[in-house]
Tab-separated table of C-alpha atoms and ligand atoms in Angstrom:
chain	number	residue	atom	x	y	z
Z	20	UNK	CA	51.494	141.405	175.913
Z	21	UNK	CA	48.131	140.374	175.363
Z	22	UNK	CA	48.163	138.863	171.638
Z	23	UNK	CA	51.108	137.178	172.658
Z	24	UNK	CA	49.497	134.970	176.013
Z	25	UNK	CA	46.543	134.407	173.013
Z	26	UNK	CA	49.257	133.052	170.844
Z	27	UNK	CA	51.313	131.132	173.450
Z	28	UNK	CA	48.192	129.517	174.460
Z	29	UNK	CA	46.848	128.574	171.240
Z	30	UNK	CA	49.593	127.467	170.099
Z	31	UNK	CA	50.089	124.881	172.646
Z	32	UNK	CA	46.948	123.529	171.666
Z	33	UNK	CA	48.072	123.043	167.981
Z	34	UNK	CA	46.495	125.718	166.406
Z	35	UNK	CA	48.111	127.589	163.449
Z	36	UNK	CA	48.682	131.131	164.567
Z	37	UNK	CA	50.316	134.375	162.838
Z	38	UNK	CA	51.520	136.488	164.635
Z	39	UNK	CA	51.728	140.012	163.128
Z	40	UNK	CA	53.907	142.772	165.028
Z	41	UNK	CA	55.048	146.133	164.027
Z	42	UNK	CA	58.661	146.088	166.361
Z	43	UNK	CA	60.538	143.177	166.737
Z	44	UNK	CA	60.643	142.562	170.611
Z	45	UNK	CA	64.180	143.163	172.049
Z	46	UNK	CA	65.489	141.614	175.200
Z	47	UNK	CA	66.409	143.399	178.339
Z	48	UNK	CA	69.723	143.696	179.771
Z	49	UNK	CA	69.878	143.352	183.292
Z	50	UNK	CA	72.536	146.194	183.408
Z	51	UNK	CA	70.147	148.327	181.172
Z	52	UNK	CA	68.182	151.000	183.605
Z	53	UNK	CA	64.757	150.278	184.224
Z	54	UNK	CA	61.805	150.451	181.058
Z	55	UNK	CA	59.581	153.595	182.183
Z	56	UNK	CA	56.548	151.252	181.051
Z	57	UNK	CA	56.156	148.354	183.801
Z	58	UNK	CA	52.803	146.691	185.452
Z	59	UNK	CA	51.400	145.520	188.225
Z	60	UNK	CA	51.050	141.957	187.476
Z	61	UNK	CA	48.361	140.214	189.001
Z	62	UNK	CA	48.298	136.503	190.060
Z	63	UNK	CA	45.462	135.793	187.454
Z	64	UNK	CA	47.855	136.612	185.095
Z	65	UNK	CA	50.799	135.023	186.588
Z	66	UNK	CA	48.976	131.591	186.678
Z	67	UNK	CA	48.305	132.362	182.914
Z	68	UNK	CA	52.247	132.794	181.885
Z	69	UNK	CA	52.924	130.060	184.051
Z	70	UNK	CA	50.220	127.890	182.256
Z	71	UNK	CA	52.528	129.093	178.866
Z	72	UNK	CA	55.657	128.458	180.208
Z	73	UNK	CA	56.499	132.299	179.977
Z	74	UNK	CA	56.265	133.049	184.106
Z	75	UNK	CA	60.030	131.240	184.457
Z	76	UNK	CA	61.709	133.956	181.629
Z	77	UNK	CA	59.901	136.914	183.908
Z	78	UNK	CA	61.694	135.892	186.696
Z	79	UNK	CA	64.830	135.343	185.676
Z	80	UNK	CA	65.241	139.246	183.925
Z	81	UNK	CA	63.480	141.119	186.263
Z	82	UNK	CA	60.682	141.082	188.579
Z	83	UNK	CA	59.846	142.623	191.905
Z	84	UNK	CA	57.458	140.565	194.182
Z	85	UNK	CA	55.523	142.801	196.410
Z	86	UNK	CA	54.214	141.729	199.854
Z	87	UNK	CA	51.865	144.858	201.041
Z	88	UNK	CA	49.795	147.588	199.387
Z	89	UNK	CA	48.974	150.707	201.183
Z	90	UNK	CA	46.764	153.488	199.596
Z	91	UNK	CA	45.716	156.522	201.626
Z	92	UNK	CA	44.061	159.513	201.029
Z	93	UNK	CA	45.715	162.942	201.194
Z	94	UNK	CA	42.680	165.240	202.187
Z	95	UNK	CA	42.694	162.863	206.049
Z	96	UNK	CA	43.196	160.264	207.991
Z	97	UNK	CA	42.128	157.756	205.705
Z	98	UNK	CA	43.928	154.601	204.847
Z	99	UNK	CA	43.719	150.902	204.136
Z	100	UNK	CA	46.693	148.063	203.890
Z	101	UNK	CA	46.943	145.188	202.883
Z	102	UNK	CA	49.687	142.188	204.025
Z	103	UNK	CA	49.884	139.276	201.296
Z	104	UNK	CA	50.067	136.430	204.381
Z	105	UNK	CA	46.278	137.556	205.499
Z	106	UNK	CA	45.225	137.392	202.267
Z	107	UNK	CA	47.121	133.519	201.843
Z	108	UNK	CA	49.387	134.386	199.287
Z	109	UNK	CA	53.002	134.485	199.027
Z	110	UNK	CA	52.926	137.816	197.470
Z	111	UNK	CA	50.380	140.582	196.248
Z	112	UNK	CA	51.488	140.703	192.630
Z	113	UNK	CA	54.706	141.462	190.821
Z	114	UNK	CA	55.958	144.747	189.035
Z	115	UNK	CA	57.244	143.792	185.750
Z	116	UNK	CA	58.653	145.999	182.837
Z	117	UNK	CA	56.605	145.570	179.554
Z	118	UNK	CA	59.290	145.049	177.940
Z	119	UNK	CA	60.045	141.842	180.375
Z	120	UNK	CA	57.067	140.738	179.567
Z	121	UNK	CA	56.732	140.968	176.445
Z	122	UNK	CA	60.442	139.370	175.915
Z	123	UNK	CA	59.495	136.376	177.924
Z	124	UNK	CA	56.223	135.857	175.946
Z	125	UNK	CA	57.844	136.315	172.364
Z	126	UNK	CA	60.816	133.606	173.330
Z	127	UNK	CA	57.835	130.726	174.229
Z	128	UNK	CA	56.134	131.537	170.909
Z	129	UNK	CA	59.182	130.957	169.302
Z	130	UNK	CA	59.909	127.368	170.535
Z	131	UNK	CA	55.808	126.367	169.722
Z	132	UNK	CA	56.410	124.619	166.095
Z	133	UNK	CA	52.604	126.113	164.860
Z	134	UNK	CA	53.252	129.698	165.799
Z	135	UNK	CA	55.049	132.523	163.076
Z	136	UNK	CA	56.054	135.457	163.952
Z	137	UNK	CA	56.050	137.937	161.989
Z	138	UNK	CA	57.567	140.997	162.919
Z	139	UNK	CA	58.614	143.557	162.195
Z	140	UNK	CA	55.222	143.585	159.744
Z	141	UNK	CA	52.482	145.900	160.027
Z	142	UNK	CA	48.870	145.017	158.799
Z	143	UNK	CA	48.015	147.197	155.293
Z	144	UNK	CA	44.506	146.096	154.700
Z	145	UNK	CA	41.800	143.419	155.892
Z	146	UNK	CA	38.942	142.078	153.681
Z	147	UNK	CA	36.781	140.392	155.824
Z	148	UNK	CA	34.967	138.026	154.972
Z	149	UNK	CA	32.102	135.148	156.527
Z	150	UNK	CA	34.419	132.001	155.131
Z	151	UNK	CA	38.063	133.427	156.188
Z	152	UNK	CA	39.339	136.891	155.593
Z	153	UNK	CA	42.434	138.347	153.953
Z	154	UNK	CA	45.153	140.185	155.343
Z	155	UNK	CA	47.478	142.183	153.501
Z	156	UNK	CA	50.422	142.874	155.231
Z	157	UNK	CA	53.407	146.010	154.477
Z	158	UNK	CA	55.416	144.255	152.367
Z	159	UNK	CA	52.511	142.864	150.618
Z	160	UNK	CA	52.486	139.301	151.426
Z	161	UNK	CA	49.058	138.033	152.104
Z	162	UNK	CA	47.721	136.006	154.973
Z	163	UNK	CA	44.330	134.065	154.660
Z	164	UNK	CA	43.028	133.502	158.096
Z	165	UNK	CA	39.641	131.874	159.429
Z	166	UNK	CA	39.740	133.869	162.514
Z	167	UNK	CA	41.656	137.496	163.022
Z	168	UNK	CA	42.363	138.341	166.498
Z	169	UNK	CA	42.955	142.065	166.909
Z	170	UNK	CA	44.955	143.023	169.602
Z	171	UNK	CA	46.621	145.649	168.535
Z	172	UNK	CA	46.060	148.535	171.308
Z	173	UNK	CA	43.792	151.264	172.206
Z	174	UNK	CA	43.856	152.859	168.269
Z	175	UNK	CA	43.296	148.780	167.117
Z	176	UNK	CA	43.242	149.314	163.332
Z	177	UNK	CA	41.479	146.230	162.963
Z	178	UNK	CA	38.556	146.911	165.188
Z	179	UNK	CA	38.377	150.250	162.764
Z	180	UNK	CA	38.440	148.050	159.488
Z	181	UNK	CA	35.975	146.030	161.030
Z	182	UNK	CA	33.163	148.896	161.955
Z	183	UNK	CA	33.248	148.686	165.828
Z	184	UNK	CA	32.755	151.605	167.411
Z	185	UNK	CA	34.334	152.179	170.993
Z	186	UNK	CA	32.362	154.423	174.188
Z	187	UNK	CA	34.930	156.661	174.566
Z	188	UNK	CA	35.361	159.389	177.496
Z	189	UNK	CA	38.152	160.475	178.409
Z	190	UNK	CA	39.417	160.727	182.274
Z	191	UNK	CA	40.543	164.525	181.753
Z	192	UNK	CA	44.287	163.047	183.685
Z	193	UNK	CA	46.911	162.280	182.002
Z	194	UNK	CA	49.744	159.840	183.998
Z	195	UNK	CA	53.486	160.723	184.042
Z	196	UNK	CA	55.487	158.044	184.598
Z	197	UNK	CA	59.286	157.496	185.616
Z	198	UNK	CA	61.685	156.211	187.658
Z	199	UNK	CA	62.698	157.668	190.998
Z	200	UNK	CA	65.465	156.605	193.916
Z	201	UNK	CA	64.683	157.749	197.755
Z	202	UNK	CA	66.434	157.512	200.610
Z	203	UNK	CA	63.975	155.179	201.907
Z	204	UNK	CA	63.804	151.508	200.595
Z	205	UNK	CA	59.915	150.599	199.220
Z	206	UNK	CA	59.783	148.331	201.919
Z	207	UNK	CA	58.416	145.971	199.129
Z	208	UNK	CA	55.458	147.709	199.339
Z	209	UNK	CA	53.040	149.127	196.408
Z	210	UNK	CA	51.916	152.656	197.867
Z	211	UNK	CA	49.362	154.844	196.190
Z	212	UNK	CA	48.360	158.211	197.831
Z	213	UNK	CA	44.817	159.484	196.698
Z	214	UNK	CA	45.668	163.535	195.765
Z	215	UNK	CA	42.220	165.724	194.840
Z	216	UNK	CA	44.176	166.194	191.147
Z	217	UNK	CA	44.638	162.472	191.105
Z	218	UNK	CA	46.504	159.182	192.512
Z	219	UNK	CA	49.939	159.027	192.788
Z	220	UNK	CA	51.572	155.400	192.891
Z	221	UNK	CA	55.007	154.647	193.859
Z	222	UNK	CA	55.645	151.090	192.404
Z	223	UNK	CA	58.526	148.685	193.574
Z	224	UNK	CA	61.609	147.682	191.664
Z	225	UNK	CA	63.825	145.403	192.231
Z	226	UNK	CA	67.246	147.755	193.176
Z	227	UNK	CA	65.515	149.587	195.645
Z	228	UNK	CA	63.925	152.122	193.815
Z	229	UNK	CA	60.510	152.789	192.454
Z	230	UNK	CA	58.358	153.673	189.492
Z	231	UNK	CA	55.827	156.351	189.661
Z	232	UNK	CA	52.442	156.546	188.083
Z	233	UNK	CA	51.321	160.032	188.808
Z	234	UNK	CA	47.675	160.589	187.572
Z	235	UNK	CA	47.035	164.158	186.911
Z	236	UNK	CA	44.365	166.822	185.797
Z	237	UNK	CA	46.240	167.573	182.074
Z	238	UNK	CA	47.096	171.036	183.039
Z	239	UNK	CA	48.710	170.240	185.902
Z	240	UNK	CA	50.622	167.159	184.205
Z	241	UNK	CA	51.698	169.169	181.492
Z	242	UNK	CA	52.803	172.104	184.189
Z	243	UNK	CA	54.298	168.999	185.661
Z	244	UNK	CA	56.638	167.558	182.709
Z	245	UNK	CA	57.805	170.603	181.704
Z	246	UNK	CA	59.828	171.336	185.038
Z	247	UNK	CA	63.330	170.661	185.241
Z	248	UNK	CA	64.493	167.752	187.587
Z	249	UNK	CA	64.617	169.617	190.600
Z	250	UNK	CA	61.450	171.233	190.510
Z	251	UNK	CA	59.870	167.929	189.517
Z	252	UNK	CA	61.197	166.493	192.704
Z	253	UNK	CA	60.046	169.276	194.989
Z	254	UNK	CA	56.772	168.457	193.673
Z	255	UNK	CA	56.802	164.746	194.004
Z	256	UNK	CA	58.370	165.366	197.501
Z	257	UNK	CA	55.298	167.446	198.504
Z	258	UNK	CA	53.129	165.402	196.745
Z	259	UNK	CA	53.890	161.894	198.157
Z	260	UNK	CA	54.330	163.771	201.709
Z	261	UNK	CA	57.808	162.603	202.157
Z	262	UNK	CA	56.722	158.722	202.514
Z	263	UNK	CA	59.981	157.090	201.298
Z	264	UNK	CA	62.042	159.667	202.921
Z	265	UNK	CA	63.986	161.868	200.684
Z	266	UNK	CA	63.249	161.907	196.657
Z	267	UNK	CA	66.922	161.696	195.338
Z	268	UNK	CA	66.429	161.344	191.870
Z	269	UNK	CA	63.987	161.141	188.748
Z	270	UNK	CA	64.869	159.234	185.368
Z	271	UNK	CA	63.586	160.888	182.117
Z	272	UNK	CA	59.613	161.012	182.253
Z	273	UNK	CA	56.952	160.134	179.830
Z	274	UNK	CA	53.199	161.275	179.875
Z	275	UNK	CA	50.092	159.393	178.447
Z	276	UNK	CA	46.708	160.882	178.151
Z	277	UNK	CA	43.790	158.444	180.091
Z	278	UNK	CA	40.970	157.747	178.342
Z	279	UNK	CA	37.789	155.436	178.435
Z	280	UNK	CA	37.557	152.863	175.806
Z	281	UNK	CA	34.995	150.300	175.738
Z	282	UNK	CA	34.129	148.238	172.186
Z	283	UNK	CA	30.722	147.919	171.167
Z	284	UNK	CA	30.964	144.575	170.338
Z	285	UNK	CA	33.980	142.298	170.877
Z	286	UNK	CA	33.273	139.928	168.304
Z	287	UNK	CA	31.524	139.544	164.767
Z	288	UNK	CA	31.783	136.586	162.366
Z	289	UNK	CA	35.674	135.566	162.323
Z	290	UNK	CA	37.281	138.555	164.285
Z	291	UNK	CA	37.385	138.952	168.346
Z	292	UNK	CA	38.724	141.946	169.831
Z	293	UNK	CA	41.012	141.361	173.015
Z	294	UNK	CA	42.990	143.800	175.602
Z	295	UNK	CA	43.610	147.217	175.190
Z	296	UNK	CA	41.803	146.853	171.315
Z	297	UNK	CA	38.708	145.997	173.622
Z	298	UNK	CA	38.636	148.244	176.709
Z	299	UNK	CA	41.055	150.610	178.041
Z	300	UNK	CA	40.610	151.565	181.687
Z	301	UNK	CA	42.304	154.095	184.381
Z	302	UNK	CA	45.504	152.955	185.563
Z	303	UNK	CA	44.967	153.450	189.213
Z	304	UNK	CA	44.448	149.796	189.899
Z	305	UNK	CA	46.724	148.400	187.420
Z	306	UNK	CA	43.850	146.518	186.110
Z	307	UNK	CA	44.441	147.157	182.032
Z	308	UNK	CA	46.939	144.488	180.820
Z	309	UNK	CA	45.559	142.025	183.363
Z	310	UNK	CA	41.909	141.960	182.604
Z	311	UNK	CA	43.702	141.582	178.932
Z	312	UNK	CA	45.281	138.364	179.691
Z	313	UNK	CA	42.324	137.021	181.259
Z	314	UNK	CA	40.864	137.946	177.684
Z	315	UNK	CA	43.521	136.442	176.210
Z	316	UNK	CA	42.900	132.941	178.384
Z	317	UNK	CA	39.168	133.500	178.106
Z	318	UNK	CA	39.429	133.393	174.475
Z	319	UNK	CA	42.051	130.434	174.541
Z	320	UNK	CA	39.647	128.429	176.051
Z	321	UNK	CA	36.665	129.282	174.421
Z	322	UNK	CA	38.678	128.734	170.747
Z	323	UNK	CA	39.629	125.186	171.851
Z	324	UNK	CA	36.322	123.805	173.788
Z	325	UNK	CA	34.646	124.721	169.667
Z	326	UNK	CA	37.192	122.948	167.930
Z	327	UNK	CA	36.721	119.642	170.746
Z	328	UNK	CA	33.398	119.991	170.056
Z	329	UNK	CA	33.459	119.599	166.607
Z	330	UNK	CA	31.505	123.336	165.939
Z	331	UNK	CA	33.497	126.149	164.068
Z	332	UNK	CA	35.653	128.257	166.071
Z	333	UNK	CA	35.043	131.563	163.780
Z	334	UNK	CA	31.349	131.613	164.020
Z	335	UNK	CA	29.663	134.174	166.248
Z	336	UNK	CA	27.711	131.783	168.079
Z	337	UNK	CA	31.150	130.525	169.301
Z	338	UNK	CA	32.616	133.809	169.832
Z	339	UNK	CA	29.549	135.353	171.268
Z	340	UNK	CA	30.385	133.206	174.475
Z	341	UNK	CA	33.611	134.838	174.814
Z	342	UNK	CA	31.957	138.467	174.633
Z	343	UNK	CA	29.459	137.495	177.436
Z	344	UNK	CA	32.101	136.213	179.605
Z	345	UNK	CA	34.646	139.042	179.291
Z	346	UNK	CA	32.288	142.281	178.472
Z	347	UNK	CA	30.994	141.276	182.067
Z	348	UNK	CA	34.053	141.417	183.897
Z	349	UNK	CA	35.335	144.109	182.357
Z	350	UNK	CA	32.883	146.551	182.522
Z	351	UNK	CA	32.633	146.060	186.372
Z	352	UNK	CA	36.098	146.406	186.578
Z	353	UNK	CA	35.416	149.637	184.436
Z	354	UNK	CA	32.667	151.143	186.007
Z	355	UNK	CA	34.450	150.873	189.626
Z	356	UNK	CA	37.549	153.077	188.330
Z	357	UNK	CA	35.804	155.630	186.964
Z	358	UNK	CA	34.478	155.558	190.564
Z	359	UNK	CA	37.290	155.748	192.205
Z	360	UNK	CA	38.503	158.451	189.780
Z	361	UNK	CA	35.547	160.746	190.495
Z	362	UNK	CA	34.904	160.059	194.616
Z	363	UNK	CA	38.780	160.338	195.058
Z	364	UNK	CA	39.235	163.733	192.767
Z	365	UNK	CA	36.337	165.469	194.817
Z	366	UNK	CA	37.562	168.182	196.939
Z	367	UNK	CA	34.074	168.635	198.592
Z	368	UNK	CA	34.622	168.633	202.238
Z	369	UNK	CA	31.282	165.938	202.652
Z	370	UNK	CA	32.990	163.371	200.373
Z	371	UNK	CA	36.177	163.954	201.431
Z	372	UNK	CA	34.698	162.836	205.368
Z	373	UNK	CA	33.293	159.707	203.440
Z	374	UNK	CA	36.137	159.201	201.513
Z	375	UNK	CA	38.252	158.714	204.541
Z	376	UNK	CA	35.845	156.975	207.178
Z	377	UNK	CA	35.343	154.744	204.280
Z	378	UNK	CA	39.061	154.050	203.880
Z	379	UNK	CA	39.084	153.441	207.469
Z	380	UNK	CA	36.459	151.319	207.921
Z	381	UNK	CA	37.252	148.981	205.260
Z	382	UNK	CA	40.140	148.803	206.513
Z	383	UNK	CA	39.075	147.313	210.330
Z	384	UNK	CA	36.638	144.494	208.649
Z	385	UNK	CA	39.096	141.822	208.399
Z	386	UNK	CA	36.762	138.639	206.307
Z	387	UNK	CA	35.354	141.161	204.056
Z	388	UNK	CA	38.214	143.176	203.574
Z	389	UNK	CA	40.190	140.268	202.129
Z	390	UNK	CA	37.430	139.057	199.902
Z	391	UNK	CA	37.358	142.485	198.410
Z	392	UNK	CA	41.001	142.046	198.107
Z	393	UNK	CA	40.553	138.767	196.161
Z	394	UNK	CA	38.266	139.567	193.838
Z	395	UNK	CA	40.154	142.809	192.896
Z	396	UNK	CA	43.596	140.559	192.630
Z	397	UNK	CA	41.728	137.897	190.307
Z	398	UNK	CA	41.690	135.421	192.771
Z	399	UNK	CA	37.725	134.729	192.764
Z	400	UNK	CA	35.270	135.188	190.099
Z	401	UNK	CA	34.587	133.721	187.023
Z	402	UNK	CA	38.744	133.154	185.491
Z	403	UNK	CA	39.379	130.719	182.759
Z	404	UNK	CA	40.866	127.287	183.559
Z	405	UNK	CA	44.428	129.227	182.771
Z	406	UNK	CA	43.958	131.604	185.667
Z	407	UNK	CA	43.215	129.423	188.230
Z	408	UNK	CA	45.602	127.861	190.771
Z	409	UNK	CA	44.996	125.427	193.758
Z	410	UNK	CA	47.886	127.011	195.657
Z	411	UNK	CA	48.865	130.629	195.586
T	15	FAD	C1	50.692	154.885	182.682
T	15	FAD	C2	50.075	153.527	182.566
T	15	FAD	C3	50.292	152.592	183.561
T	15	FAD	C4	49.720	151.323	183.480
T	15	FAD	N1	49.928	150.436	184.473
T	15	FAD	C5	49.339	149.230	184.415
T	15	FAD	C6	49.506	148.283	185.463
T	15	FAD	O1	50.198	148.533	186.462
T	15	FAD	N2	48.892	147.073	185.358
T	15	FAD	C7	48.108	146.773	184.289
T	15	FAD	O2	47.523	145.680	184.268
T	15	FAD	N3	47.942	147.634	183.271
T	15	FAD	C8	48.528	148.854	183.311
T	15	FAD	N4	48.360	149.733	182.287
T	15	FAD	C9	47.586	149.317	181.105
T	15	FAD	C10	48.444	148.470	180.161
T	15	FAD	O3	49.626	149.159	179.802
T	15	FAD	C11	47.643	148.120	178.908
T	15	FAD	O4	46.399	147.609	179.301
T	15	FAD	C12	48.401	147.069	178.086
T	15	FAD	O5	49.578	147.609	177.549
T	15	FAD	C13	47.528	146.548	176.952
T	15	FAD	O6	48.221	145.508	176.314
T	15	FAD	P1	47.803	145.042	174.849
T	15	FAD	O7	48.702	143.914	174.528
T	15	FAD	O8	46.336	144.835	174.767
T	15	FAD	O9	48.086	146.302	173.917
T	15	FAD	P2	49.491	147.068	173.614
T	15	FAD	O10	50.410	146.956	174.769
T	15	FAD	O11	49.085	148.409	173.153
T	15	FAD	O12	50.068	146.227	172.403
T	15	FAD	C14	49.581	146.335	171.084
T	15	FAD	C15	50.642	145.803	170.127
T	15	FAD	O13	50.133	145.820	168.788
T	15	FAD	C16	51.137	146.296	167.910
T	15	FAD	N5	50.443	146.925	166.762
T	15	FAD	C17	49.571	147.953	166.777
T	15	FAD	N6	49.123	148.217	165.556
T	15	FAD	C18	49.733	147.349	164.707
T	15	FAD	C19	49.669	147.120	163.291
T	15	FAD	N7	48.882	147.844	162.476
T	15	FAD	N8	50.417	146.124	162.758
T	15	FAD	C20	51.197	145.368	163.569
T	15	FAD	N9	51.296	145.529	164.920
T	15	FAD	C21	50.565	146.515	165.483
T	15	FAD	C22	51.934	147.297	168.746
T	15	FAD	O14	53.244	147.452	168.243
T	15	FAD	C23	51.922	146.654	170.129
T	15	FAD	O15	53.019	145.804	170.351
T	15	FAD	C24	48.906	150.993	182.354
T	15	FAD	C25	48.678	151.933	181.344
T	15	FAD	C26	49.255	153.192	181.445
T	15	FAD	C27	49.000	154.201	180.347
């Protein structure tokens, strides 16, 4: 998702990009059931697929607009909302499969005449090197490139070939996801309940139904995905305290171990690390593939102010802007999860008191609550041109 907004965007400003992918993206049919793997997608990143044409080809396979958030805390009374008119915006975000995004991005990168994709190739080898590097791909060919982008996920091979060490911890949760049907409609509504074993998010689709995030303690998620369907629901029932009424049904589930990622550096001479290659973060905010594509923009923009400017878009004192504007961001944006993670998982009776006065009192201040609100949508801050938008 990421490596493809880079591409898109670069390659609307002329620049010659390969694109190197180990699966060749597959469309989505709309009678298909839903991808376990969606997102929250925020408007930062909307405004930066509509900037690449992409935003259009979201909508039109599937998408689910949602208009209110509401995230409560299971040890009280604690609870905030949030209603997207308040805020001025049409909607909160959008809940998009992966794959729908992914789909949409690949089919602009096609039509740009300087982009090539290649996929399905996997990257062998990389020499680097100060002048332009050398990529050797699985079937061999080779690709001579001034600048390597790596954003190839959490295990980025590239970042490895290139010495950068990641801060790694990891969240001791792993989140089950899958998708579930109630007897209740979402009421276009993301929900999150804060559980002392972790947050549980039920996510809105566009039928009616809902995909779940559940954040667990790993013995408890693994205790978790090896029930049978029925005993999975009982627990999900329990667990979301009967919010959307009944739980009817649960699709096939899928479990990923959370872990704290954070590159050293982001850049050297002629490679930048963006997305998930750079920084992997908690899911309970839906904050991962976002702050990616405001890498991705970031990036973008950086890439073509150099070449305007006549300086060389591979060196580090180019790329070393980049790294100060993101590595900011994102390790606010990082430090607050872990945060969350730890006051929400605290059983102790003191926090728990804070925890939910907190909630509640956040909740009553109506200016501040919505600039909090902003800033954590990427409406405010520092966003590339991409990401901004006069009207939302
Ligand atoms: C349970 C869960 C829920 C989440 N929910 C949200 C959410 O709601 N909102 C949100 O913003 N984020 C969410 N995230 C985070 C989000 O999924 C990631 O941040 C995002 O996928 C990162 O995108 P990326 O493009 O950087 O990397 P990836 O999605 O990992 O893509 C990397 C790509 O590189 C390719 N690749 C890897 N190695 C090679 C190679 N050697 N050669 C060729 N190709 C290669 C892979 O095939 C892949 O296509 C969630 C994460 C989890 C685990």
């Amino acid at each position: 998702m990421v490596g493809l907004t880079l591409a898109n965007a670069l390659g609307q400003s002329q620049f010659k990009v390969a694109i190197v992918e180990a699966y060749s993206p597959a469309d989505i049919n709309p009678a298909d059931k839903y991808e376990l793997r969606v997102s929250a997608i925020s408007k930062s990143s909307q405004q930066v697929f509509k900037s690449v044409n992409a935003w259009q080809g979201m909508l039109n396979r599937r998408a689910c607009a949602y208009q209110h958030m509401h995230v409560w805390d299971a040890t009280g009374d604690g609870c905030i909302h949030f209603d997207a008119p308040d805020l001025g915006l049409d909607s909160i975000g959008h809940i998009i499969e992966n794959k729908v995004v992914q789909y949409a991005l690949y089919e602009q990168c096609l039509k740009l005449e300087t982009l090539d994709c290649l996929c399905p190739r996997q990257v062998n080898e990389i020499h680097f090197d100060s002048s332009g590097s050398k990529i050797i791909l699985d079937d061999a060919s080779v690709l001579n490139s001034k600048l390597i982008v790596a954003a190839d996920g959490a295990n980025s091979k590239v970042r490895e070939a290139a010495n950068i060490s990641i801060n790694k911890s990891a969240y001791d949760q792993k989140a089950i996801v899958g998708v579930v049907k109630s007897s209740l409609h979402h009421k276009d509504t993301a929900w999150q309940r804060f559980l002392p074993s972790g947050p549980l998010a039920f996510l809105p689709l566009g039928d009616g139904s809902c995909s779940i995030v559940w954040s667990a303690e790993n013995r408890k998620a693994d205790e978790l995905m090896a029930m049978d369907e029925t005993a999975f629901i009982a627990q999900l029932q329990e667990a979301f305290d009967g919010t959307l009424g009944r739980v009817e049904s649960v699709s096939q589930r899928a479990a990923f171990p959370l872990i704290r990622r954070h590159a050293r550096e982001y850049v050297k001479v002629g490679l930048a690390l963006v997305g998930d290659a750079a920084h992997t973060i908690h899911p309970l905010a839906g904050q991962g593939v976002n702050l990616g594509v405001l890498d991705a923009a970031a990036l973008a923009e950086v890439i073509v102010a150099a070449r305007r400017d006549g300086k060389n878009i591979a060196s580090l004192s180019t790329l070393r802007k980049y790294e100060r504007w993101r590595r900011a961001d994102n390790s606010i944006m990082m430090a607050s999860m872990s945060g969350f993670k730890h006051l929400f998982s605290n059983e102790q009776p003191s926090l728990s008191f804070i925890r939910n006065a907190g909630l509640n009192f956040v909740d009553t201040l109506g200016f501040a609550k919505q600039k909090i609100m902003r800033q954590a949508l990427g409406l405010e801050g520092d966003l590339p041109e991409m990401a901004r938008s006069t009207g939302w």
